[in-house]
mmCIF file of C-alpha atoms in Angstrom:
data_model
loop_
_atom_site.group_PDB
_atom_site.id
_atom_site.type_symbol
_atom_site.label_atom_id
_atom_site.label_comp_id
_atom_site.label_asym_id
_atom_site.label_seq_id
_atom_site.Cartn_x
_atom_site.Cartn_y
_atom_site.Cartn_z
ATOM 1 C CA MET A 1 83.558 -72.765 80.490
ATOM 2 C CA ALA A 2 86.248 -71.278 77.583
ATOM 3 C CA HIS A 3 85.861 -67.326 77.459
ATOM 4 C CA ARG A 4 85.654 -66.305 73.550
ATOM 5 C CA GLU A 5 86.566 -63.051 72.594
ATOM 6 C CA PRO A 6 83.794 -61.257 70.911
ATOM 7 C CA ALA A 7 84.279 -61.600 66.623
ATOM 8 C CA VAL A 8 86.071 -58.115 65.367
ATOM 9 C CA THR A 9 83.716 -56.924 62.484
ATOM 10 C CA GLU A 10 86.004 -54.492 60.354
ATOM 11 C CA GLU A 11 84.475 -51.469 59.553
ATOM 12 C CA PRO A 12 84.155 -51.208 55.873
ATOM 13 C CA THR A 13 86.255 -47.995 54.059
ATOM 14 C CA ILE A 14 84.401 -44.996 52.708
ATOM 15 C CA GLY A 15 86.376 -46.121 49.178
ATOM 16 C CA LYS A 16 84.583 -49.728 49.691
ATOM 17 C CA LEU A 17 81.476 -48.507 50.585
ATOM 18 C CA VAL A 18 81.387 -46.049 47.355
ATOM 19 C CA VAL A 19 82.514 -48.587 45.288
ATOM 20 C CA ASP A 20 79.634 -51.288 46.638
ATOM 21 C CA ALA A 21 77.381 -48.546 46.026
ATOM 22 C CA SER A 22 78.206 -47.648 42.389
ATOM 23 C CA ARG A 23 78.152 -51.020 41.601
ATOM 24 C CA ASP A 24 74.599 -51.856 42.837
ATOM 25 C CA VAL A 25 74.103 -48.807 41.508
ATOM 26 C CA SER A 26 74.688 -49.785 38.357
ATOM 27 C CA GLY A 27 73.603 -52.988 38.335
ATOM 28 C CA LEU A 28 70.079 -51.916 39.372
ATOM 29 C CA ILE A 29 69.940 -49.085 36.405
ATOM 30 C CA GLN A 30 70.975 -52.424 34.016
ATOM 31 C CA LYS A 31 67.944 -54.324 35.381
ATOM 32 C CA GLU A 32 65.898 -51.375 34.875
ATOM 33 C CA ILE A 33 66.770 -51.104 31.473
ATOM 34 C CA ALA A 34 66.352 -55.006 30.671
ATOM 35 C CA LEU A 35 62.744 -54.457 32.140
ATOM 36 C CA ALA A 36 61.584 -51.456 30.158
ATOM 37 C CA LYS A 37 63.170 -53.110 27.100
ATOM 38 C CA SER A 38 60.817 -55.996 27.542
ATOM 39 C CA GLU A 39 57.824 -54.290 28.435
ATOM 40 C CA LEU A 40 58.601 -52.254 24.764
ATOM 41 C CA LYS A 41 58.691 -55.224 22.856
ATOM 42 C CA VAL A 42 55.455 -55.915 24.086
ATOM 43 C CA SER A 43 53.737 -52.240 23.841
ATOM 44 C CA VAL A 44 55.369 -51.628 20.316
ATOM 45 C CA ARG A 45 54.002 -55.261 19.048
ATOM 46 C CA ALA A 46 50.504 -54.270 20.012
ATOM 47 C CA GLY A 47 51.319 -50.613 18.525
ATOM 48 C CA GLY A 48 52.364 -52.184 14.930
ATOM 49 C CA ILE A 49 49.085 -54.233 14.973
ATOM 50 C CA SER A 50 47.321 -51.395 16.023
ATOM 51 C CA ILE A 51 48.447 -48.974 13.589
ATOM 52 C CA GLY A 52 47.688 -51.465 10.664
ATOM 53 C CA LEU A 53 43.767 -52.172 11.955
ATOM 54 C CA PHE A 54 43.828 -48.757 11.873
ATOM 55 C CA ALA A 55 45.425 -48.190 8.074
ATOM 56 C CA ALA A 56 42.784 -50.962 7.173
ATOM 57 C CA ALA A 57 39.743 -49.057 8.736
ATOM 58 C CA ALA A 58 40.956 -45.453 7.197
ATOM 59 C CA PHE A 59 41.656 -47.110 3.786
ATOM 60 C CA LEU A 60 37.278 -48.791 3.671
ATOM 61 C CA ALA A 61 36.557 -45.489 5.474
ATOM 62 C CA LEU A 62 38.178 -43.539 2.323
ATOM 63 C CA LEU A 63 36.243 -46.479 0.194
ATOM 64 C CA ALA A 64 32.612 -45.491 1.735
ATOM 65 C CA ILE A 65 33.370 -41.600 1.006
ATOM 66 C CA ILE A 66 33.795 -42.471 -2.352
ATOM 67 C CA MET A 67 30.461 -44.649 -2.443
ATOM 68 C CA LEU A 68 28.951 -42.007 -0.498
ATOM 69 C CA SER A 69 30.239 -39.489 -3.193
ATOM 70 C CA VAL A 70 28.912 -40.842 -6.260
ATOM 71 C CA ALA A 71 25.214 -42.227 -4.366
ATOM 72 C CA ILE A 72 25.238 -37.899 -3.582
ATOM 73 C CA ALA A 73 25.913 -37.238 -7.486
ATOM 74 C CA HIS A 74 23.472 -39.762 -8.478
ATOM 75 C CA PHE A 75 20.693 -38.521 -5.916
ATOM 76 C CA ILE A 76 21.315 -34.926 -7.285
ATOM 77 C CA SER A 77 20.565 -36.432 -10.929
ATOM 78 C CA PHE A 78 17.423 -37.365 -9.994
ATOM 79 C CA THR A 79 16.399 -33.767 -9.655
ATOM 80 C CA GLY A 80 16.659 -33.471 -13.328
ATOM 81 C CA LEU A 81 20.225 -31.993 -13.093
ATOM 82 C CA ASP A 82 22.860 -33.929 -15.534
ATOM 83 C CA LEU A 83 24.943 -36.785 -13.817
ATOM 84 C CA ALA A 84 27.881 -34.537 -14.344
ATOM 85 C CA TRP A 85 26.267 -31.052 -12.536
ATOM 86 C CA GLY A 86 25.678 -33.846 -9.534
ATOM 87 C CA PHE A 87 29.369 -34.565 -9.639
ATOM 88 C CA LEU A 88 30.892 -31.013 -10.187
ATOM 89 C CA ILE A 89 28.504 -30.184 -6.640
ATOM 90 C CA VAL A 90 29.859 -32.703 -4.720
ATOM 91 C CA PHE A 91 33.180 -31.499 -6.033
ATOM 92 C CA PHE A 92 32.418 -27.685 -4.491
ATOM 93 C CA LEU A 93 31.092 -29.003 -1.801
ATOM 94 C CA TYR A 94 34.255 -31.334 -0.610
ATOM 95 C CA LEU A 95 35.926 -28.304 -1.601
ATOM 96 C CA LEU A 96 34.196 -26.039 0.628
ATOM 97 C CA ILE A 97 34.466 -28.752 3.593
ATOM 98 C CA ALA A 98 38.098 -28.775 2.985
ATOM 99 C CA GLY A 99 38.769 -25.090 3.141
ATOM 100 C CA VAL A 100 36.862 -24.505 6.289
ATOM 101 C CA LEU A 101 38.964 -27.498 7.957
ATOM 102 C CA GLY A 102 41.913 -26.143 6.892
ATOM 103 C CA PHE A 103 41.163 -22.475 8.158
ATOM 104 C CA VAL A 104 39.603 -23.850 11.257
ATOM 105 C CA GLY A 105 43.592 -25.804 11.341
ATOM 106 C CA VAL A 106 45.384 -22.778 10.973
ATOM 107 C CA LYS A 107 43.561 -20.526 13.340
ATOM 108 C CA LYS A 108 44.405 -23.739 16.470
ATOM 109 C CA LEU A 109 47.793 -23.992 14.665
ATOM 110 C CA LYS A 110 48.452 -20.308 15.835
ATOM 111 C CA GLN A 111 47.599 -21.419 19.295
ATOM 112 C CA VAL A 112 50.307 -23.674 19.803
ATOM 113 C CA LYS A 113 53.133 -22.047 22.098
ATOM 114 C CA ALA A 114 56.379 -23.980 23.206
ATOM 115 C CA PRO A 115 56.156 -25.076 26.809
ATOM 116 C CA GLU A 116 58.127 -22.031 28.798
ATOM 117 C CA ARG A 117 57.709 -23.336 32.098
ATOM 118 C CA ALA A 118 60.041 -26.663 31.022
ATOM 119 C CA ILE A 119 62.368 -25.038 29.186
ATOM 120 C CA GLY A 120 63.060 -22.982 32.102
ATOM 121 C CA GLN A 121 63.176 -25.659 34.594
ATOM 122 C CA ALA A 122 65.524 -27.753 32.258
ATOM 123 C CA LYS A 123 67.702 -24.823 31.991
ATOM 124 C CA GLU A 124 68.190 -24.719 35.709
ATOM 125 C CA PHE A 125 68.726 -28.211 36.156
ATOM 126 C CA PRO A 126 72.546 -28.285 35.681
ATOM 127 C CA SER A 127 73.258 -25.153 38.303
ATOM 128 C CA ALA A 128 70.712 -27.469 40.572
ATOM 129 C CA LEU A 129 72.928 -30.602 40.355
ATOM 130 C CA LYS A 130 75.929 -28.329 41.439
ATOM 131 C CA GLY A 131 74.205 -27.409 44.372
ATOM 132 C CA LYS A 132 73.766 -23.727 43.200
ATOM 133 C CA ARG A 133 70.429 -21.761 42.602
#
């Protein structure tokens, strides 16, 4: 019987391990970016179609509001007022609604604040990478 010597496996050096690891990480990142791009293409296409449909719906809703305004003005004229007064009443009604919405919008806008916790964590990020606290 022939006696074989065990195969000697050469241990990789630290430098080779680092090169291999960085190559693998780089390849993984490139593949993740390619996956994200392909997913985004599908999402952007669907989003574009959705935006177009919402724009068409908003346009039709605007036309409906105009028709409703004309109808309200005519109903007001049935009370005995002139049609011009009906349109003027509808105009002031819309002006009042716009004023109330604007007032509420300004009050809500004053409640908006910067994301202070996220900003604080972002400022700590460079020192955390360096191993400092």
